[in-house]
Short mmCIF file of C-alpha atoms in Angstrom, two decimals:
data_model
loop_
_atom_site.label_atom_id
_atom_site.label_comp_id
_atom_site.label_asym_id
_atom_site.label_seq_id
_atom_site.Cartn_x
_atom_site.Cartn_y
_atom_site.Cartn_z
CA MET A 1 190.28 146.15 52.91
CA LEU A 2 191.67 147.63 49.26
CA ARG A 3 194.77 145.73 48.10
CA PHE A 4 197.15 146.81 45.01
CA TYR A 5 198.68 143.85 43.98
CA ARG A 6 200.02 145.25 40.86
CA THR A 7 201.75 149.20 41.77
CA PRO A 8 199.59 151.94 40.18
CA THR A 9 200.84 153.48 37.32
CA LEU A 10 200.58 156.71 38.66
CA LEU A 11 202.39 156.15 41.53
CA LYS A 12 205.61 155.11 39.37
CA LYS A 13 205.20 158.31 37.50
CA ILE A 14 205.40 160.31 40.61
CA PHE A 15 208.65 158.33 41.54
CA PRO A 16 210.54 157.38 38.31
CA GLY A 17 213.60 157.35 39.97
CA LEU A 18 212.79 154.54 41.88
CA LEU A 19 213.24 150.75 40.55
CA TRP A 20 209.83 149.28 40.15
CA ASP A 21 210.26 146.85 37.20
CA LEU A 22 213.02 146.33 34.64
CA PRO A 23 213.58 146.84 30.92
CA VAL A 24 213.74 143.46 29.68
CA LYS A 25 213.86 141.82 25.83
CA ASP A 26 212.63 138.33 26.93
CA ARG A 27 210.45 136.21 29.42
CA GLN A 28 212.66 137.66 32.47
CA LEU A 29 211.21 138.22 35.88
CA PHE A 30 212.48 139.31 39.07
CA LEU A 31 211.77 137.45 42.44
CA THR A 32 212.51 139.38 45.66
CA PHE A 33 212.44 138.29 49.23
CA ASP A 34 212.12 140.67 52.36
CA ASP A 35 212.43 140.55 55.81
CA GLY A 36 214.80 137.63 56.30
CA PRO A 37 217.29 135.80 56.87
CA VAL A 38 215.41 133.52 59.40
CA PRO A 39 215.81 129.81 59.83
CA GLY A 40 212.74 127.99 58.47
CA PRO A 41 211.11 130.38 55.91
CA THR A 42 214.41 131.48 54.13
CA ASP A 43 215.47 127.56 53.97
CA PHE A 44 212.12 126.94 52.56
CA VAL A 45 212.55 129.88 50.03
CA LEU A 46 216.04 128.42 49.01
CA ASP A 47 214.85 125.18 48.66
CA GLN A 48 212.06 126.09 46.28
CA LEU A 49 214.33 128.54 44.32
CA ASP A 50 216.67 125.34 43.81
CA ARG A 51 214.27 123.06 42.73
CA VAL A 52 213.66 125.31 39.48
CA GLU A 53 217.32 126.40 39.22
CA ALA A 54 216.09 130.16 39.75
CA LYS A 55 218.00 133.07 41.24
CA ALA A 56 216.51 136.24 43.51
CA THR A 57 217.03 139.02 45.33
CA PHE A 58 217.02 138.84 49.07
CA PHE A 59 216.34 141.88 50.91
CA CYS A 60 217.73 141.39 54.54
CA ILE A 61 217.14 142.91 57.87
CA GLY A 62 220.69 143.26 59.35
CA ASP A 63 219.67 142.17 62.81
CA ASN A 64 218.47 139.17 61.25
CA ILE A 65 221.71 138.44 59.60
CA ARG A 66 223.79 139.15 62.93
CA LYS A 67 221.42 136.67 64.70
CA HIS A 68 221.00 134.52 61.78
CA PRO A 69 224.50 133.86 59.92
CA GLU A 70 224.16 130.55 59.14
CA THR A 71 221.03 131.01 57.19
CA PHE A 72 222.41 134.22 55.56
CA ASN A 73 225.37 132.04 54.32
CA LYS A 74 222.98 129.60 52.82
CA ILE A 75 221.94 132.73 50.79
CA LEU A 76 225.09 133.81 49.68
CA ALA A 77 226.53 129.85 48.97
CA ALA A 78 223.36 129.51 46.80
CA GLY A 79 224.47 132.65 44.59
CA HIS A 80 221.69 135.03 45.23
CA ARG A 81 221.89 138.65 45.44
CA ILE A 82 221.56 140.73 48.93
CA GLY A 83 219.89 143.97 49.29
CA ASN A 84 219.31 146.00 52.20
CA HIS A 85 216.59 146.23 54.22
CA THR A 86 217.40 148.67 57.24
CA TYR A 87 218.86 147.22 60.29
CA ASN A 88 215.83 147.05 62.30
CA HIS A 89 213.24 147.40 59.59
CA ILE A 90 212.07 150.85 60.41
CA SER A 91 209.78 153.17 58.60
CA GLY A 92 211.49 156.32 56.36
CA TRP A 93 208.44 158.06 57.45
CA SER A 94 208.25 157.80 61.25
CA ASN A 95 212.18 158.16 62.01
CA GLY A 96 214.21 161.07 61.72
CA ALA A 97 216.14 161.23 58.47
CA SER A 98 219.79 161.16 60.22
CA ASP A 99 218.96 158.06 62.45
CA TYR A 100 216.88 156.19 59.43
CA VAL A 101 220.20 156.93 57.13
CA ASP A 102 222.28 155.42 59.76
CA ASN A 103 219.96 152.58 60.49
CA ILE A 104 220.40 151.76 56.74
CA LYS A 105 224.59 151.81 57.07
CA LYS A 106 224.54 149.91 59.89
CA CYS A 107 223.29 147.01 57.56
CA GLU A 108 225.57 147.82 55.09
CA VAL A 109 228.64 146.83 56.46
CA LEU A 110 227.07 143.37 57.06
CA ILE A 111 226.62 142.99 53.10
CA PRO A 112 229.36 141.74 51.30
CA SER A 113 229.93 143.88 48.11
CA MET A 114 228.06 142.42 44.95
CA GLY A 115 228.03 145.82 42.52
CA LYS A 116 225.88 148.40 42.71
CA PRO A 117 224.35 148.37 46.25
CA LEU A 118 220.24 147.45 46.68
CA PHE A 119 217.88 149.20 48.96
CA ARG A 120 214.38 148.47 49.64
CA PRO A 121 212.75 150.45 51.94
CA PRO A 122 210.36 148.80 54.81
CA TYR A 123 207.04 149.48 54.02
CA GLY A 124 207.82 150.88 50.76
CA ARG A 125 208.29 154.52 52.64
CA ILE A 126 211.15 156.43 52.26
CA ASN A 127 212.09 160.45 52.90
CA PRO A 128 213.75 163.00 50.65
CA PHE A 129 216.81 163.08 52.60
CA ALA A 130 217.40 159.36 52.51
CA LEU A 131 217.03 159.46 48.78
CA ARG A 132 219.82 162.05 48.54
CA ALA A 133 222.19 160.15 51.00
CA LEU A 134 221.75 156.92 48.99
CA HIS A 135 222.21 158.40 45.33
CA ASN A 136 224.46 155.62 44.67
CA HIS A 137 222.17 152.83 45.65
CA SER A 138 219.49 151.36 43.68
CA ILE A 139 216.22 152.01 45.30
CA VAL A 140 214.20 149.05 44.72
CA MET A 141 210.33 148.86 45.11
CA TRP A 142 208.02 146.45 43.16
CA ASP A 143 205.49 145.92 40.34
CA ILE A 144 203.70 143.07 42.09
CA LEU A 145 202.84 142.60 45.79
CA SER A 146 202.08 139.06 47.33
CA TYR A 147 200.50 140.39 50.50
CA ASP A 148 201.66 137.10 51.90
CA PHE A 149 202.18 138.60 55.52
CA ASP A 150 198.55 139.57 56.00
CA SER A 151 196.90 136.44 57.53
CA ARG A 152 193.55 137.37 56.00
CA ILE A 153 194.15 136.70 52.16
CA ASN A 154 192.93 134.21 50.57
CA THR A 155 195.92 132.54 49.05
CA GLU A 156 194.30 130.64 46.19
CA ALA A 157 192.56 133.73 44.98
CA VAL A 158 195.90 135.88 45.56
CA LEU A 159 197.65 133.10 43.14
CA LYS A 160 195.44 133.39 40.50
CA GLU A 161 195.68 137.39 40.75
CA MET A 162 199.56 137.01 40.88
CA ILE A 163 199.57 134.86 37.76
CA ARG A 164 197.00 136.79 36.16
CA LEU A 165 199.43 140.07 36.31
CA ILE A 166 202.75 138.33 35.34
CA ARG A 167 204.60 140.25 32.71
CA PRO A 168 208.35 140.33 31.84
CA GLY A 169 210.36 142.47 33.53
CA SER A 170 208.02 142.43 36.73
CA ILE A 171 209.78 142.71 40.09
CA VAL A 172 207.55 140.52 42.48
CA VAL A 173 207.66 140.72 46.40
CA PHE A 174 207.39 137.90 48.86
CA HIS A 175 208.40 137.64 52.77
CA ASP A 176 210.80 134.75 53.94
CA SER A 177 209.57 135.68 57.53
CA PHE A 178 207.74 133.65 60.16
CA LYS A 179 204.72 136.11 59.94
CA ALA A 180 204.36 135.25 56.28
CA GLU A 181 205.91 131.60 56.12
CA LYS A 182 202.24 130.02 56.22
CA ASN A 183 200.93 132.17 53.23
CA LEU A 184 204.63 131.80 51.58
CA LYS A 185 204.34 127.80 51.49
CA LEU A 186 201.02 128.15 49.76
CA LEU A 187 201.78 130.70 47.13
CA LEU A 188 205.28 130.17 46.18
CA PRO A 189 205.60 126.46 44.87
CA GLY A 190 202.35 127.25 42.65
CA TYR A 191 204.04 130.43 41.43
CA LEU A 192 207.28 128.90 40.65
CA ASP A 193 205.52 126.03 38.74
CA PHE A 194 203.67 128.45 36.59
CA LEU A 195 206.71 130.72 35.66
CA VAL A 196 208.88 127.58 34.79
CA SER A 197 206.23 126.16 32.69
CA ASN A 198 205.93 129.35 30.61
CA HIS A 199 209.32 129.76 30.01
CA TYR A 200 210.08 132.55 32.28
CA LEU A 201 213.49 133.11 33.45
CA LEU A 202 213.92 133.63 36.99
CA GLN A 203 217.08 136.34 37.93
CA SER A 204 218.53 138.22 40.58
CA ILE A 205 218.77 141.92 40.06
CA ASN A 206 221.86 143.35 39.01
#
């Protein structure tokens, strides 16, 4: 299976209005976590981030916020940024435009105001109607994808590839989900250790 751990430059040029990475002057990198909050995986991520004094951005599913408010509040208490990942993790390509936007708004009301709203479309799929409706949001995509949700990956090889691809300003995606939990626990600690030992500042997206 062909995997692009780094988003192709051509795709970034086709959709320049989406946020793929961020301009930085220093060694800053932006870790993001999708599909939580859920007890267990999210708690693991929070512990790992606390261990290295890092901040991150969590793109949360609204229904998971509803089901796991205690876990969600732990993210907030730790000072991390929250982004919208729809209420039911639905695709912008296989759902009607108005239903898709309504699902985003249903999640939005559960997220406390933290400046300009952040939205990441599940599967990276969004339609033009939603883009227009979300003109006041930052649509956050990614520069590096871990594929931690795929049980077939070789985590040792993936970790080496993710480390090779590191560059200042990258937005990196992991998943704090039950599906990704096994791979997440094998990938994240080593990735964090490499970043910290190489003097990267790990920040949330503003």
